[in-house]
Short mmCIF file of C-alpha atoms and ligand atoms in Angstrom, two decimals:
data_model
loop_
_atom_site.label_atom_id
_atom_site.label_comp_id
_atom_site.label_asym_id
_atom_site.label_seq_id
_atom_site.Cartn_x
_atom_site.Cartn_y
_atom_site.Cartn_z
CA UNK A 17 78.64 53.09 137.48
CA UNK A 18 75.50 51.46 136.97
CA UNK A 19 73.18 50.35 133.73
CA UNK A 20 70.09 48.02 133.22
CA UNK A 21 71.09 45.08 130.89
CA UNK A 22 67.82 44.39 128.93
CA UNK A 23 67.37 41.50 126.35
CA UNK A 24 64.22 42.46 124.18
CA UNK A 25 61.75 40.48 122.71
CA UNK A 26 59.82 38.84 126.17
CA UNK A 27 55.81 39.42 126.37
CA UNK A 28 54.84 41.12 129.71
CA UNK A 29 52.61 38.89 131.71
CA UNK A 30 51.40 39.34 135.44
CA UNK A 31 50.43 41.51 138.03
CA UNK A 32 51.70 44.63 139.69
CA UNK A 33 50.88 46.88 142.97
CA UNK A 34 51.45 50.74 141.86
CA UNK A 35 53.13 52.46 144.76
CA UNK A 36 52.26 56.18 146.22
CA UNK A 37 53.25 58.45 143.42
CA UNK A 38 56.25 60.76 143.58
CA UNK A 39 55.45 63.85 142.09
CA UNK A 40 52.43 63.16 145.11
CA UNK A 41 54.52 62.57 147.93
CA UNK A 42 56.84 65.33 147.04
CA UNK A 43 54.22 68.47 147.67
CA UNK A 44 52.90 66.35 150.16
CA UNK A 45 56.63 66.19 152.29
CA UNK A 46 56.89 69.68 151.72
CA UNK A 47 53.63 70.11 153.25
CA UNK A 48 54.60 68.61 156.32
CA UNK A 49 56.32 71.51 157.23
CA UNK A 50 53.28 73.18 158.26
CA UNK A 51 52.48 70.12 160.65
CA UNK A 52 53.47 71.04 164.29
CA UNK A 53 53.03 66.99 164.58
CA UNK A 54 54.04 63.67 163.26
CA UNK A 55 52.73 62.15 159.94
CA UNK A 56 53.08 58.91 159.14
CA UNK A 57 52.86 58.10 155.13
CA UNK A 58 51.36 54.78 154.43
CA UNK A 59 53.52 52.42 151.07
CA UNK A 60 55.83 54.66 150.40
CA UNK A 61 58.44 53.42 147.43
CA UNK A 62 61.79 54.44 148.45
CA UNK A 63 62.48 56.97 145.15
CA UNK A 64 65.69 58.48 145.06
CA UNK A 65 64.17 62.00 145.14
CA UNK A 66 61.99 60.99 148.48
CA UNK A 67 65.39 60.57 150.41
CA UNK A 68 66.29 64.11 148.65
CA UNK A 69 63.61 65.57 150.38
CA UNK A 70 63.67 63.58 153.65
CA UNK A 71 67.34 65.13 153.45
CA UNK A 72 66.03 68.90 153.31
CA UNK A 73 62.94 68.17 155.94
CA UNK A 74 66.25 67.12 158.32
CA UNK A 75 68.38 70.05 158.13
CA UNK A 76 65.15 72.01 158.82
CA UNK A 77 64.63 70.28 162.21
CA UNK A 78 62.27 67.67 161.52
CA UNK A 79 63.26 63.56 162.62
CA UNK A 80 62.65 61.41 159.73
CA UNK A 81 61.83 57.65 160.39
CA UNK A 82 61.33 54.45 158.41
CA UNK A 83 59.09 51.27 159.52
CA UNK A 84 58.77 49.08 156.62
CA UNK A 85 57.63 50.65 153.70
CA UNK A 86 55.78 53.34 156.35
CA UNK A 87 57.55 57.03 156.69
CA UNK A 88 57.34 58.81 159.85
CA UNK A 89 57.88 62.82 159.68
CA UNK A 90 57.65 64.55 162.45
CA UNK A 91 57.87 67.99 162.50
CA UNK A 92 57.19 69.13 165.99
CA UNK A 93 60.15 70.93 166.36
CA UNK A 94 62.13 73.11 163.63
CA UNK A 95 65.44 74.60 164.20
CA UNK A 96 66.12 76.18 160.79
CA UNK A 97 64.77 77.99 158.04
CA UNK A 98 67.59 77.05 155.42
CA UNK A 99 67.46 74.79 152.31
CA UNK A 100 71.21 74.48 151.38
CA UNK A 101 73.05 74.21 147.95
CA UNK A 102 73.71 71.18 148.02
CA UNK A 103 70.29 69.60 148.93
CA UNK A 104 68.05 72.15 146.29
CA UNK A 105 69.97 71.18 144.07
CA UNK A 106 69.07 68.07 143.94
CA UNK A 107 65.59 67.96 143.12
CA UNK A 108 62.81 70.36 141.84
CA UNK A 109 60.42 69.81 144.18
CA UNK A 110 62.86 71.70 146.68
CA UNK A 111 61.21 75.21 145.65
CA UNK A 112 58.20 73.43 146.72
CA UNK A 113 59.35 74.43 150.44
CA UNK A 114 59.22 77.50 149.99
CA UNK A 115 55.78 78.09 150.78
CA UNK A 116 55.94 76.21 153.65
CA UNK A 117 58.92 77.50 155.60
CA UNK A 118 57.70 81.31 155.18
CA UNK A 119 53.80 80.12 156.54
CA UNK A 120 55.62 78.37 159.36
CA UNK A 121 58.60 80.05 160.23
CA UNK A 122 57.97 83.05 158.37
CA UNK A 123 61.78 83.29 157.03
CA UNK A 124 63.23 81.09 154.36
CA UNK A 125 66.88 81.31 153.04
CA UNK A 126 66.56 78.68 149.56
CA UNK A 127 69.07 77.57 147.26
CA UNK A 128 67.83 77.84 143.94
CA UNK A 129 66.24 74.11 142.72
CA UNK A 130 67.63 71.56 140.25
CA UNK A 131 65.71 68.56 138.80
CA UNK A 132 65.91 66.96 135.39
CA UNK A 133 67.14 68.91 132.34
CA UNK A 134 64.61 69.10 130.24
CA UNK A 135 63.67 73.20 129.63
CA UNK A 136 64.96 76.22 131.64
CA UNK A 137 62.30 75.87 134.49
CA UNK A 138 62.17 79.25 135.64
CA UNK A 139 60.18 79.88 139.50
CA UNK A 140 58.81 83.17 138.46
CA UNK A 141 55.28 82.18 139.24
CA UNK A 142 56.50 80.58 142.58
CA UNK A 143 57.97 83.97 143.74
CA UNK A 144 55.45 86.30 142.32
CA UNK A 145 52.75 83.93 144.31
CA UNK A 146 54.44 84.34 147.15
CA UNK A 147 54.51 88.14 147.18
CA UNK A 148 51.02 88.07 146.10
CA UNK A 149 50.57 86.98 149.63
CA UNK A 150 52.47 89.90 151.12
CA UNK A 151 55.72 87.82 150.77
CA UNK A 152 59.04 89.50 150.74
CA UNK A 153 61.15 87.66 148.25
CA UNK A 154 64.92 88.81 147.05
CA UNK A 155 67.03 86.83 145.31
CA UNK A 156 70.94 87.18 146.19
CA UNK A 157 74.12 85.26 145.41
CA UNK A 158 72.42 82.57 144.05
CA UNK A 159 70.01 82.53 146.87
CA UNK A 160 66.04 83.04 147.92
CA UNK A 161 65.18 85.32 150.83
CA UNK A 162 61.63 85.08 151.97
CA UNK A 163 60.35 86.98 154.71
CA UNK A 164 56.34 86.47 155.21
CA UNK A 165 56.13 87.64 158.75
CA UNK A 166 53.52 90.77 157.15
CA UNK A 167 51.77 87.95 155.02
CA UNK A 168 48.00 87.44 154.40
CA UNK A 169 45.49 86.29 152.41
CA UNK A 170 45.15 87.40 148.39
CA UNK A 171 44.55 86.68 145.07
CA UNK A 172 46.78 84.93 142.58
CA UNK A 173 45.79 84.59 138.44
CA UNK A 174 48.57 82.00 137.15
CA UNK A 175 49.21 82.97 133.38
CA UNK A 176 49.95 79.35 133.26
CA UNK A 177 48.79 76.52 135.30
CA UNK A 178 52.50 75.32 137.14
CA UNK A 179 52.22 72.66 138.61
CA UNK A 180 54.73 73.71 141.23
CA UNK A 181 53.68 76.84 141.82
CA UNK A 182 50.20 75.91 142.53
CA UNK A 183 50.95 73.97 145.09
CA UNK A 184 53.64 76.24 146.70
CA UNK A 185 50.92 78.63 146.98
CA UNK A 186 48.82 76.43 148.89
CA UNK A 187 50.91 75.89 151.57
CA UNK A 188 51.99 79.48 151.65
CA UNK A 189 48.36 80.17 152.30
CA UNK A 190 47.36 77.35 154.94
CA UNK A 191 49.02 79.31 157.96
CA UNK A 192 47.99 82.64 156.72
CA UNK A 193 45.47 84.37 158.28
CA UNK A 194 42.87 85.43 154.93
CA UNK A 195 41.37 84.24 152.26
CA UNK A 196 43.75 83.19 149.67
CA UNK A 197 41.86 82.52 146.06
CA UNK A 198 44.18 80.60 142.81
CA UNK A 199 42.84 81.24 139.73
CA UNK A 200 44.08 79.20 137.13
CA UNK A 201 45.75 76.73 139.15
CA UNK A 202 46.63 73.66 138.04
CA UNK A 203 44.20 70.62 137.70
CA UNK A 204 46.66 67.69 137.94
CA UNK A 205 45.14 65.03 140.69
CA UNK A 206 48.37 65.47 142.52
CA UNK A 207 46.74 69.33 143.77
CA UNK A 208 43.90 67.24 144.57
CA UNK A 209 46.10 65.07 146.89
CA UNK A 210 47.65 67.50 148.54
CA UNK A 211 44.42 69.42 149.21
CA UNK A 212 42.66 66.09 150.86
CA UNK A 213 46.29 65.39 152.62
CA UNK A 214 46.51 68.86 154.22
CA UNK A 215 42.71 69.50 155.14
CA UNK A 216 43.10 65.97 156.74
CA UNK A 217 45.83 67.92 159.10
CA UNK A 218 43.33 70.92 159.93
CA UNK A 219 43.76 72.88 156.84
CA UNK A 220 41.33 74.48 154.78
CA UNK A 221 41.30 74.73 151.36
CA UNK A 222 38.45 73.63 148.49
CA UNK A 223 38.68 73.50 145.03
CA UNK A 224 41.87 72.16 144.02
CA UNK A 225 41.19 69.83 140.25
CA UNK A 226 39.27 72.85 139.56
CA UNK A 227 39.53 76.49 138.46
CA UNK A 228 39.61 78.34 141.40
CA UNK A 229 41.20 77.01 144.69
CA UNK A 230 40.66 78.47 147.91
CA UNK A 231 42.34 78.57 151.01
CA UNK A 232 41.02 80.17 154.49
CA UNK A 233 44.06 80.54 156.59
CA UNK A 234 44.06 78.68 159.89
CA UNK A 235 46.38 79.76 162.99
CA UNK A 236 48.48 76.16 162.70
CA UNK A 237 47.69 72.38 161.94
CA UNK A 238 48.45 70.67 165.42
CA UNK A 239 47.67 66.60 164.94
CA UNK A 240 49.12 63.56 164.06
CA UNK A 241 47.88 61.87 160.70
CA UNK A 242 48.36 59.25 158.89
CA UNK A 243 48.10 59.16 154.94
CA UNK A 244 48.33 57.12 152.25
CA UNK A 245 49.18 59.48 148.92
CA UNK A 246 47.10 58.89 145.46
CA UNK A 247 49.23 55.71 142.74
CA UNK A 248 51.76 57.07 141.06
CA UNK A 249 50.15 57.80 137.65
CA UNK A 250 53.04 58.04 135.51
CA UNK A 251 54.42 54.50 136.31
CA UNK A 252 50.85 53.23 135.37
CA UNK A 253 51.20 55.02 131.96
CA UNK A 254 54.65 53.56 131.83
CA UNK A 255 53.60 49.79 132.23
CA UNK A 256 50.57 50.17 130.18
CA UNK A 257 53.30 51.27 127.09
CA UNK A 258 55.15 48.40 127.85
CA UNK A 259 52.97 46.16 127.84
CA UNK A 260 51.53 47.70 124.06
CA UNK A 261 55.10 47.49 123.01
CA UNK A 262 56.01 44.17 123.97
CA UNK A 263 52.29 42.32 123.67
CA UNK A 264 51.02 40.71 126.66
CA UNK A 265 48.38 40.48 129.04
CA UNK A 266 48.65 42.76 132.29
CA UNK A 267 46.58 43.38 135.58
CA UNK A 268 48.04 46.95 137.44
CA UNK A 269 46.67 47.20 141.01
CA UNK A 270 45.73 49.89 143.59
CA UNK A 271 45.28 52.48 140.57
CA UNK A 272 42.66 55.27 139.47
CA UNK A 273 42.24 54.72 135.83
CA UNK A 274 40.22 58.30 135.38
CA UNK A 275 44.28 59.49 135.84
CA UNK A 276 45.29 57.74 132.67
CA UNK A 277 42.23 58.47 130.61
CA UNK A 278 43.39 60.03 128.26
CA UNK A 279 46.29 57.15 127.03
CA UNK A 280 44.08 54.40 127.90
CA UNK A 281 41.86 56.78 125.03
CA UNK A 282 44.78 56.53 122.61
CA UNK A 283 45.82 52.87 122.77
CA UNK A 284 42.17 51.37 122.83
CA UNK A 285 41.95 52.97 119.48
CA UNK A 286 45.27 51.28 118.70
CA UNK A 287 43.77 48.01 119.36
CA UNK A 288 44.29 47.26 123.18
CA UNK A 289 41.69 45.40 125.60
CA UNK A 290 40.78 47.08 128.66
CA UNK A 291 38.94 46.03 131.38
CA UNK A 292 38.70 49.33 133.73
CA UNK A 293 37.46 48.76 137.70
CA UNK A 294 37.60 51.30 140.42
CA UNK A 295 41.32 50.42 141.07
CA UNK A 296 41.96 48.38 138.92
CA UNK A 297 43.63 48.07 135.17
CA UNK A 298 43.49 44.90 133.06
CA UNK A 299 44.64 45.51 129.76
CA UNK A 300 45.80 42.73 126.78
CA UNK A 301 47.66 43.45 123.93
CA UNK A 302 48.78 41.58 120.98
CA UNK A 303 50.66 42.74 118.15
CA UNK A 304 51.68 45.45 115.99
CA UNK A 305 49.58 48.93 117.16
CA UNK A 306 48.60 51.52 115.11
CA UNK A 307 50.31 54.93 115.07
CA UNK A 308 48.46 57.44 117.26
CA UNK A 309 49.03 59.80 114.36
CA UNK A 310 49.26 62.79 116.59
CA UNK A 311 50.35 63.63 120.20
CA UNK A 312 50.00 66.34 122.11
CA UNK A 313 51.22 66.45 125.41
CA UNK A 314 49.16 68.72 127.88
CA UNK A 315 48.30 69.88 131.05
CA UNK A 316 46.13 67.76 132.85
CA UNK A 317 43.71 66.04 131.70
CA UNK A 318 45.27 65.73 128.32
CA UNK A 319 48.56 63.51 127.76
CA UNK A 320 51.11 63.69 130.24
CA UNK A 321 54.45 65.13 128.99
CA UNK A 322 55.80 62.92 132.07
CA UNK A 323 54.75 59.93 129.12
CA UNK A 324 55.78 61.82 126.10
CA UNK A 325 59.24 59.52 126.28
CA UNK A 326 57.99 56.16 126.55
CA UNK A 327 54.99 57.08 124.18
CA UNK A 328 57.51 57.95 121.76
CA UNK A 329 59.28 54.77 122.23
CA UNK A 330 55.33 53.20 121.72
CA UNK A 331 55.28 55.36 117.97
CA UNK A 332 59.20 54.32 116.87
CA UNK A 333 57.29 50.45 116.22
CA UNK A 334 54.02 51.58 115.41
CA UNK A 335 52.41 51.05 112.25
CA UNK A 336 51.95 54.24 110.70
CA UNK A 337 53.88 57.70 111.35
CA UNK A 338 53.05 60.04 113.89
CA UNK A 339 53.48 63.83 114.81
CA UNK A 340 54.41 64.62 118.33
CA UNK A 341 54.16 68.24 119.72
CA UNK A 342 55.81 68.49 123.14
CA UNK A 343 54.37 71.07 124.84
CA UNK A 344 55.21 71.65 128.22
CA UNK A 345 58.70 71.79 128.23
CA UNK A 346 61.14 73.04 125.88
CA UNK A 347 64.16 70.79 125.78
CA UNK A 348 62.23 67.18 126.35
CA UNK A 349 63.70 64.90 123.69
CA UNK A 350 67.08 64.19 124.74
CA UNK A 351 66.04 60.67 124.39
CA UNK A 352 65.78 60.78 120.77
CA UNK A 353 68.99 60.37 119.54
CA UNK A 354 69.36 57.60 121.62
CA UNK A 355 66.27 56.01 120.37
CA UNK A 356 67.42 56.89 116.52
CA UNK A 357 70.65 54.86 117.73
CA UNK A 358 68.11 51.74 117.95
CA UNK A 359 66.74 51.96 114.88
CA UNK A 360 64.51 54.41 115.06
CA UNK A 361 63.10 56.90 112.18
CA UNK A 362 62.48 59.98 113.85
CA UNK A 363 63.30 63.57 112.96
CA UNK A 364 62.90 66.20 115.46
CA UNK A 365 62.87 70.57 115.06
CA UNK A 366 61.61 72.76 118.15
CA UNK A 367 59.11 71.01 120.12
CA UNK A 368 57.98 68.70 117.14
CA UNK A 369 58.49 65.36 116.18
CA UNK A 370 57.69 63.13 113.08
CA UNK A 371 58.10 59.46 113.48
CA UNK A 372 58.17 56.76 111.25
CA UNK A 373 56.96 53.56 112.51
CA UNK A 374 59.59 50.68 112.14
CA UNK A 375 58.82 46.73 112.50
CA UNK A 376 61.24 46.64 114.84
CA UNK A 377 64.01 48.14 116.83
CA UNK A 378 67.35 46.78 117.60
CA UNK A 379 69.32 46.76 120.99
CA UNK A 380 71.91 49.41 121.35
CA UNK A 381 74.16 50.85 123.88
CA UNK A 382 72.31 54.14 124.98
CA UNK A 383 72.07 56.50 127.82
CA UNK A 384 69.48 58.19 130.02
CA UNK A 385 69.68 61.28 129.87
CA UNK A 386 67.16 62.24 132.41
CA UNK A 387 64.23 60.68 134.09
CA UNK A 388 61.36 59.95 131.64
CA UNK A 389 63.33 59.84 128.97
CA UNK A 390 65.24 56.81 130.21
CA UNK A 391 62.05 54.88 131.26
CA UNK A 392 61.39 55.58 127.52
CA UNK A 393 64.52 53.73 126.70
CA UNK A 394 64.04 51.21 128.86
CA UNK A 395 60.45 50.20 127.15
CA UNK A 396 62.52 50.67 123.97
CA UNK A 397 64.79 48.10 124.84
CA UNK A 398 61.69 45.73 125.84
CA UNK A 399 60.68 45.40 122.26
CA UNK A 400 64.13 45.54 120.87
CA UNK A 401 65.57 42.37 119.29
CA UNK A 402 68.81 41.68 121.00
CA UNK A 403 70.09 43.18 124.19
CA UNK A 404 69.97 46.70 124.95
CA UNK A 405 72.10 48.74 127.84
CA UNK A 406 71.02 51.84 129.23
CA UNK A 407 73.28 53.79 131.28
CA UNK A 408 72.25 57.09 133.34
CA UNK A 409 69.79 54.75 135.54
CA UNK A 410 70.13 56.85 138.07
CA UNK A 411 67.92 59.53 136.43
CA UNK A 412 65.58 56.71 136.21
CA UNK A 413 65.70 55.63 140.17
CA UNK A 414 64.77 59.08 140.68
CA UNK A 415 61.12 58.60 139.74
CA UNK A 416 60.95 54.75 139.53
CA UNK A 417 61.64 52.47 142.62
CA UNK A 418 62.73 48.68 141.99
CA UNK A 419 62.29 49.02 138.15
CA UNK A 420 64.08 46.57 137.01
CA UNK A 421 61.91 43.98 139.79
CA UNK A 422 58.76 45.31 138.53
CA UNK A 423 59.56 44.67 135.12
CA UNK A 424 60.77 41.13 135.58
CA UNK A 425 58.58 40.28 137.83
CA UNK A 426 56.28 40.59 134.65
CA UNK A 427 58.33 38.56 132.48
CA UNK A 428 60.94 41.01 131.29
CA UNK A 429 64.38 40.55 130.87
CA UNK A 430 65.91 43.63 132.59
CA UNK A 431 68.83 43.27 135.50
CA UNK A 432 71.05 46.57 136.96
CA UNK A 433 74.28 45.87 136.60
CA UNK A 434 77.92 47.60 137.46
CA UNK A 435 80.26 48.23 134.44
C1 EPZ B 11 55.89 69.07 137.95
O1 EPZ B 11 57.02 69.87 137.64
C2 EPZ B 11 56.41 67.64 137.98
N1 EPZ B 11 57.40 67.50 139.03
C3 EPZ B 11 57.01 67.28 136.62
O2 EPZ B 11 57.42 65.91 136.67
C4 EPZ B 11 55.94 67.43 135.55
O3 EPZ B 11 56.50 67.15 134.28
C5 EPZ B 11 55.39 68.86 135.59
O4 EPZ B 11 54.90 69.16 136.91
C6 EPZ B 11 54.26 69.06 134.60
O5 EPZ B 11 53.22 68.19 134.86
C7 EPZ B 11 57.00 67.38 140.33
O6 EPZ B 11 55.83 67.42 140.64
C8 EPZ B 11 58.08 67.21 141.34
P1 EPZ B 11 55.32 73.07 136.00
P2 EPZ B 11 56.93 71.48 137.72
O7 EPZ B 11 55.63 74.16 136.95
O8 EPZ B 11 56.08 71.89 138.85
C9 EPZ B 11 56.83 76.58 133.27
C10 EPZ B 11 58.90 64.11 136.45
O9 EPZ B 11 59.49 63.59 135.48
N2 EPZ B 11 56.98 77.35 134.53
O10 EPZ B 11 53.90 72.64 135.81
O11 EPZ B 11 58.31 72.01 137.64
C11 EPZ B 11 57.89 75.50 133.15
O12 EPZ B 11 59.09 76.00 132.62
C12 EPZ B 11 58.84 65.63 136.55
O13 EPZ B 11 58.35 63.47 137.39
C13 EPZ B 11 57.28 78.71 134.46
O14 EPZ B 11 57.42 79.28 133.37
O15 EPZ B 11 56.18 71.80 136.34
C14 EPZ B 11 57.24 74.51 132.21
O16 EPZ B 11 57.45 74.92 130.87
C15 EPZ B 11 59.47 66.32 135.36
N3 EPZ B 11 57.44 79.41 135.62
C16 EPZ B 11 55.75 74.62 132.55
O17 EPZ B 11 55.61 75.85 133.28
C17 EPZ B 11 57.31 78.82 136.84
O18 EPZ B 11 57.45 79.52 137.88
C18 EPZ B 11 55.24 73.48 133.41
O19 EPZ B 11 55.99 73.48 134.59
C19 EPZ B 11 57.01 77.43 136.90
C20 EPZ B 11 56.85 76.73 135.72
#
């Protein structure tokens, strides 16, 4: 089994390249589905949920290759129309094929999806956007059938703005013949990404950040591109934290600050230096922050709830106390307890949280309990004094690539070890 060890207490100093982000590159693989071609993806960091989906793209047909950090996909050729137990289950982002198969192949056989435990994370809006398209969708023995061989273009109102199932719908609508409008569709930058990714392969679609998206189907998307997909947003937040929990002086590189603008909002008011260029973030902190006083995690462009758990970790040693509403997800604060175990002063009902601010926390044994919530811990552990384990890193890995490098590299004291 593997943990970080983490002694607490070092300021973050230094520079860091952000990576292509993974909840961009996900949509993005599924996407290449729809590519009778090869696509080559420019800096891609190696997460753990990337080789997931490489592993679904390659019992579909498609020959995955590696050169450096450059991925090669090409889907020329596909044999299958299957996504197995065993590989759905892996990841979330494996219902995001689902659009995909059924515009290309027209028949899709999916295993239901998995991904990190934090709410029920139902695909309603996936399959009811699918038969808004003429889709026929059953589900069977734990099982998806689609069969879109009578699909075409329509119109889809999202009662909420998924993520997910605004992109599935896009790529369910780039091989079908129609107009295809989304109203309501969410605005993350990731849509955005996947909009400028697939009209760079032939597609067309317009809109996407805004709301209404809309996608004129085109009989196939026959070229070879090459694409390098938008920073990873979330590990910016993530560093940013660190660096306001730990003091420091930090410069993040290849990065689009508009995507953080609303945290780089909260901690300049809690008494952080920025210095903001097109892609770059230099930011200085020093001391105790403020409490943000209240959080509210939200659909883009409001607070991430992908930062809710290392923002949390931020509030345990602020000064002040602070009200955090999570609302996104319903089951997102498996962290807490394990934050509470370091000292922390929190007390948690629903989707709310009050927290206390505390000088300090104190290194603990704790345990990841999914993805976010362990980078959360991990920051906690930062600013703890004495040494901290965190177990479960290989929620973390999922999402973060060469963590425990990045964070050293700025002066941290983090290593992975066995135990
Ligand atoms: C994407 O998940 C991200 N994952 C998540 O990041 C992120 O937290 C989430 O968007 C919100 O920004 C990837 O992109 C791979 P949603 P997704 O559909 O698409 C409900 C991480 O840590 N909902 O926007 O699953 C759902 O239950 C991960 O990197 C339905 O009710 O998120 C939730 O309450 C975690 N029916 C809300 O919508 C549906 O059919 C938001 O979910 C779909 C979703």
């Amino acid at each position: 089994m593997k943990r970080y060890y983490i002694e607490g207490g070092n300021r973050l100093y230094g520079m860091v390249k952000i990576g292509s982000g993974k909840n961009a590159l996900l949509p993005i693989l599924a996407g290449c589905i729809l590519i009778d071609g090869v696509t080559t993806l420019l800096n891609v960091p190696r997460y753990s949920d990337i080789d997931a989906m490489l592993e679904i793209l390659e019992h579909l047909g498609a020959v995955v290759s590696w050169q450096d950090e450059n991925l090669i996909v090409d889907t020329r050729v596909l044999n299958s129309h299957d996504v197995t137990l065993e590989s759905a289950g892996k990841l979330r982002a494996s219902i995001f094929t689902l659009g995909s198969i059924l515009g290309r192949m027209k028949l899709a056989k999916l295993a239901y999806p998995g991904g990190c435990n934090i709410g029920l994370r139902p695909i309603d809006l996936h399959l009811s956007g699918m038969r808004a398209l003429g889709a026929k969708i059953n589900e069977k023995n734990g099982f998806i059938y689609g069969n879109g061989s009578q699909m075409k273009g329509g119109e889809f109102i999202l009662n909420f703005p998924s993520v997910g199932a605004t992109e599935n719908i896009i790529m369910a609508a780039v091989l079908t013949l129609g107009k295809t409008t989304i109203i309501n569709p969410a605005k993350e930058p990731e849509i955005v990404d996947l909009q400028d990714f697939l009209n760079s392969a032939g597609a067309k679609i317009s809109g996407a950040g805004s709301n209404i998206i809309t996608i004129e189907g085109v009989k196939s998307l026959h070229k070879n591109i090459v694409y390098e997909a938008m920073p990873d947003r979330i590990i910016t937040g993530t560093l940013l934290i660190a660096t306001a929990m730990c003091g420091g002086e930090i410069e993040l590189e290849n990065v689009n600050f508009q995507h953080n603008q609303a945290l780089i909002s909260k901690l300049s008011k809690s008494a952080c230096q920025f210095d903001l260029k097109r892609d770059k973030i230099k930011m200085k902190a020093s001391g105790r922050l403020k409490s943000f006083g209240e959080v509210d995690t939200a659909v883009y462009p409001g607070l991430p709830t992908d930062l809710q758990a290392p923002i949390m970790a931020l509030q345990t040693i602020s000064d002040g106390a602070c009200v955090l509403l999570e609302n996104v997800f319903e089951a997102r604060f498996k962290h807490v307890p394990e934050l509470i175990k370091m000292g922390a002063d929190i007390k948690f009902k629903n989707n709310v949280c009050i927290i206390n601010g505390r000088e300090k926390l104190y290194g603990a044994e704790v345990k990841a309990c999914d993805l976010r919530g362990g980078a959360g811990l991990v920051l906690a552990g930062l600013a703890s004094e004495g040494y901290t384990t965190v177990s479960g890193i290989e929620y973390i890995d999922r999402g973060y690539y060469k963590f425990e490098e990045m964070l050293s590299k700025l002066g941290a004291v983090v290593r992975r070890e066995e135990y």
